[in-house]
C-alpha cells in the first residue's frame, strides 16, 4: 500500500510513520508537511537518508495543486490526515490558522482525494470535539459534538465535513477520535514535555486553575495502533473513539512526574485558568474494541517512565525544537493572562 501521511513531522505523525514502516514491509509512505513551528523534518531524517519506502514533501494541505500532484503523480492508495494546528492555548490566542488548516485544509484534502478516487481516507480527530464531562460518564461516538475552544471547534468542523463527504459522495472516509497523547517527539509546549523541561531546569511548573481538570492519557503508540486498525479494518463513514484507560487530574500528573524526576513539589505554581477550560475527558472505546480489536497496551505509569527516559536521552532534540516562535509564545502566554 502507498500511503500519503500529512503532518508526519509532528508528534503523532512521526511516531506513526516509524511504526508503520517497521511493521509493514510492503507499505511505502509519502509525508506531506508544511513544517510549522510544530513540525521538525529532522525527526525522520534517518529514514529520509536510508529508507526507499519513505519520501518527504514540504507543502501545505490547503494547496490544491500540490496535493493533487502527489495523489495522482505518486499513485497514492490511502490518506491519513494528521496535519493540524493542535495547541488549545494557541487557538485562544489566534483562532484563524486553526480554521484555515483544520477545516479548510482538511476539506481540501478530502476533495482532492475524492477527485483522485483514493480508496481510503482516515481523518485524525480528537475527543475534544465532544466538549466536557461532569464527574461521571464517558464520551461515546454518539455523544453530540459540543466543542468549547477554537481548536476543538475547528476539529469538529472537519468531522462534520467528513460526515458530509461520506453521506453526499459516498467518499470512503473514516474518523478517529482519541484522548490526550504523550510519548517521544511531543513538542514541549504540551503538558508532559513542558513539565519535563521546566522541572529539569528547576523552573516553575505552571498548573492551570486548581489542577483538578481530568485528562485520559494514552501512550502515542497505542493511538497509532488505533489509526492503523481504523485504516485497515474500519467501516467507511464511521468515527471510532480511542482512549488509554488512564484518567488523571492534572495535579496528579505533575506530582507523579516530579517524583519520577526527583524534584520538589515547591516547583508547582498555580496560574490563571485557561478560558473555557474543559473539566474532564473520558473515552468509551468499546466500539473500537468490538469492531477493530483495539485495546491500549501500555499503562500510564510505564508509559510515563518510558517517555521521560526518551526525553532524558534526547536533550539535543529538545534544544533543536525550542527556538524562535516557541519561546516567544510560551514566555508571554501566562503573563498576558494574569
Ligand atoms: P503537532 O502539532 O505535533 O503536529 C502537527 C503537524 O502538522 C506538524 O508537523 C505541522 O508542521 C503540520 N502542519 C500544520 N499545518 C499544516 C498544513 N497546513 N499543511 C501541512 N502540514 C501542516 O500535532 P500532533 O499532536 O501530532 O497531532 C496530530 C493530529 O492528531 C492532529 O490532527 C490533532 O488534532 C490530533 N490529535 C492530537 C492529540 C494529542 O494529544 N496530541 C490527541 C487527539 C488527536
Ligand atoms: P495540553 O497538553 O495543552 O492538552 P489539551 O489542552 O489538549 O488537553 O494540556 C493538558 C492539560 O494540562 C489541560 O487540562 C491544560 C493543562 N495544562 C496546565 O495545567 N499547564 C500547562 O502549562 C499546560 C500546557 C497545560
Tab-separated table of N, CA, C and O in Angstrom, residues 64 103-116 118 121 123 157-175 236-238:
chain	number	residue	atom	x	y	z
A	64	UNK	N	-4.299	23.128	-3.340
A	64	UNK	CA	-4.980	22.161	-4.214
A	64	UNK	C	-4.024	21.473	-5.200
A	64	UNK	O	-3.993	20.242	-5.298
A	103	UNK	N	-9.988	23.148	9.205
A	103	UNK	CA	-11.249	22.999	8.459
A	103	UNK	C	-10.958	23.094	6.953
A	103	UNK	O	-11.219	22.146	6.209
A	104	UNK	N	-10.384	24.232	6.522
A	104	UNK	CA	-10.152	24.440	5.084
A	104	UNK	C	-9.179	23.422	4.507
A	104	UNK	O	-9.427	22.847	3.444
A	105	UNK	N	-8.079	23.209	5.195
A	105	UNK	CA	-7.065	22.264	4.702
A	105	UNK	C	-7.612	20.845	4.668
A	105	UNK	O	-7.393	20.101	3.709
A	106	UNK	N	-8.326	20.471	5.719
A	106	UNK	CA	-8.888	19.106	5.773
A	106	UNK	C	-9.887	18.904	4.639
A	106	UNK	O	-9.886	17.873	3.958
A	107	UNK	N	-10.724	19.918	4.394
A	107	UNK	CA	-11.707	19.798	3.301
A	107	UNK	C	-11.007	19.731	1.948
A	107	UNK	O	-11.394	18.942	1.068
A	108	UNK	N	-9.948	20.520	1.783
A	108	UNK	CA	-9.199	20.482	0.516
A	108	UNK	C	-8.628	19.091	0.268
A	108	UNK	O	-8.701	18.557	-0.837
A	109	UNK	N	-8.097	18.513	1.332
A	109	UNK	CA	-7.520	17.163	1.233
A	109	UNK	C	-8.600	16.142	0.858
A	109	UNK	O	-8.394	15.272	0.007
A	110	UNK	N	-9.764	16.264	1.509
A	110	UNK	CA	-10.877	15.349	1.187
A	110	UNK	C	-11.286	15.498	-0.276
A	110	UNK	O	-11.496	14.519	-0.984
A	111	UNK	N	-11.391	16.753	-0.722
A	111	UNK	CA	-11.842	16.999	-2.090
A	111	UNK	C	-10.842	16.452	-3.114
A	111	UNK	O	-11.232	15.800	-4.090
A	112	UNK	N	-9.564	16.707	-2.870
A	112	UNK	CA	-8.531	16.197	-3.788
A	112	UNK	C	-8.571	14.669	-3.802
A	112	UNK	O	-8.476	14.049	-4.867
A	113	UNK	N	-8.706	14.071	-2.627
A	113	UNK	CA	-8.723	12.603	-2.537
A	113	UNK	C	-9.962	12.034	-3.234
A	113	UNK	O	-9.911	10.978	-3.864
A	114	UNK	N	-11.062	12.748	-3.159
A	114	UNK	CA	-12.291	12.312	-3.842
A	114	UNK	C	-12.080	12.355	-5.356
A	114	UNK	O	-12.397	11.401	-6.070
A	115	UNK	N	-11.481	13.460	-5.825
A	115	UNK	CA	-11.251	13.585	-7.274
A	115	UNK	C	-10.237	12.559	-7.776
A	115	UNK	O	-10.367	12.049	-8.882
A	116	UNK	N	-9.256	12.257	-6.918
A	116	UNK	CA	-8.228	11.288	-7.339
A	116	UNK	C	-8.698	9.841	-7.107
A	116	UNK	O	-7.933	8.905	-7.348
A	118	UNK	N	-9.218	8.139	-4.349
A	118	UNK	CA	-8.432	7.448	-3.330
A	118	UNK	C	-9.320	6.407	-2.637
A	118	UNK	O	-10.498	6.656	-2.355
A	121	UNK	N	-9.570	6.992	3.348
A	121	UNK	CA	-9.083	8.247	3.922
A	121	UNK	C	-9.391	8.209	5.418
A	121	UNK	O	-10.543	8.111	5.813
A	123	UNK	N	-9.289	10.386	8.720
A	123	UNK	CA	-9.124	11.729	9.260
A	123	UNK	C	-8.937	11.616	10.779
A	123	UNK	O	-9.789	11.072	11.484
A	157	UNK	N	-15.458	20.955	13.007
A	157	UNK	CA	-15.835	21.379	11.655
A	157	UNK	C	-15.391	20.347	10.625
A	157	UNK	O	-16.149	19.974	9.715
A	158	UNK	N	-14.158	19.853	10.778
A	158	UNK	CA	-13.651	18.856	9.822
A	158	UNK	C	-14.399	17.529	9.970
A	158	UNK	O	-14.658	16.837	8.982
A	159	UNK	N	-14.752	17.177	11.216
A	159	UNK	CA	-15.504	15.927	11.416
A	159	UNK	C	-16.860	16.001	10.709
A	159	UNK	O	-17.336	15.031	10.120
A	160	UNK	N	-17.481	17.167	10.784
A	160	UNK	CA	-18.762	17.376	10.100
A	160	UNK	C	-18.578	17.256	8.586
A	160	UNK	O	-19.413	16.688	7.883
A	161	UNK	N	-17.484	17.815	8.090
A	161	UNK	CA	-17.206	17.757	6.650
A	161	UNK	C	-16.963	16.301	6.231
A	161	UNK	O	-17.433	15.869	5.166
A	162	UNK	N	-16.271	15.548	7.073
A	162	UNK	CA	-16.027	14.124	6.774
A	162	UNK	C	-17.361	13.386	6.661
A	162	UNK	O	-17.586	12.598	5.733
A	163	UNK	N	-18.244	13.666	7.592
A	163	UNK	CA	-19.571	13.049	7.564
A	163	UNK	C	-20.293	13.409	6.256
A	163	UNK	O	-20.873	12.554	5.577
A	164	UNK	N	-20.233	14.699	5.896
A	164	UNK	CA	-20.914	15.156	4.680
A	164	UNK	C	-20.316	14.500	3.433
A	164	UNK	O	-21.039	14.130	2.510
A	165	UNK	N	-18.998	14.335	3.401
A	165	UNK	CA	-18.365	13.694	2.232
A	165	UNK	C	-18.808	12.235	2.112
A	165	UNK	O	-18.980	11.720	1.008
A	166	UNK	N	-18.993	11.584	3.241
A	166	UNK	CA	-19.459	10.192	3.198
A	166	UNK	C	-20.919	10.132	2.745
A	166	UNK	O	-21.274	9.381	1.828
A	167	UNK	N	-21.765	10.963	3.374
A	167	UNK	CA	-23.206	10.915	3.070
A	167	UNK	C	-23.508	11.413	1.655
A	167	UNK	O	-24.360	10.866	0.965
A	168	UNK	N	-22.812	12.469	1.227
A	168	UNK	CA	-23.124	13.084	-0.065
A	168	UNK	C	-22.484	12.343	-1.235
A	168	UNK	O	-23.137	12.100	-2.247
A	169	UNK	N	-21.198	12.010	-1.074
A	169	UNK	CA	-20.464	11.454	-2.224
A	169	UNK	C	-20.145	9.973	-2.058
A	169	UNK	O	-19.511	9.382	-2.937
A	170	UNK	N	-20.487	9.395	-0.896
A	170	UNK	CA	-20.072	8.009	-0.642
A	170	UNK	C	-18.551	7.902	-0.543
A	170	UNK	O	-17.953	6.853	-0.779
A	171	UNK	N	-17.911	9.012	-0.166
A	171	UNK	CA	-16.444	9.050	-0.068
A	171	UNK	C	-15.975	8.132	1.076
A	171	UNK	O	-16.510	8.190	2.187
A	172	UNK	N	-14.975	7.276	0.814
A	172	UNK	CA	-14.566	6.258	1.811
A	172	UNK	C	-13.741	6.839	2.956
A	172	UNK	O	-12.562	6.545	3.103
A	173	UNK	N	-14.379	7.630	3.790
A	173	UNK	CA	-13.656	8.308	4.876
A	173	UNK	C	-14.012	7.702	6.230
A	173	UNK	O	-15.146	7.244	6.445
A	174	UNK	N	-13.035	7.673	7.122
A	174	UNK	CA	-13.227	7.207	8.497
A	174	UNK	C	-12.589	8.243	9.418
A	174	UNK	O	-11.622	8.908	9.021
A	175	UNK	N	-13.117	8.352	10.639
A	175	UNK	CA	-12.616	9.369	11.574
A	175	UNK	C	-12.164	8.689	12.858
A	175	UNK	O	-12.833	7.765	13.342
A	236	UNK	N	-16.320	2.237	6.585
A	236	UNK	CA	-16.369	3.567	5.972
A	236	UNK	C	-17.532	4.378	6.546
A	236	UNK	O	-18.601	3.828	6.808
A	237	UNK	N	-17.294	5.664	6.764
A	237	UNK	CA	-18.341	6.539	7.299
A	237	UNK	C	-18.406	6.534	8.820
A	237	UNK	O	-19.150	7.319	9.418
A	238	UNK	N	-17.611	5.675	9.472
A	238	UNK	CA	-17.691	5.531	10.929
A	238	UNK	C	-16.615	6.361	11.632
A	238	UNK	O	-15.514	6.510	11.132
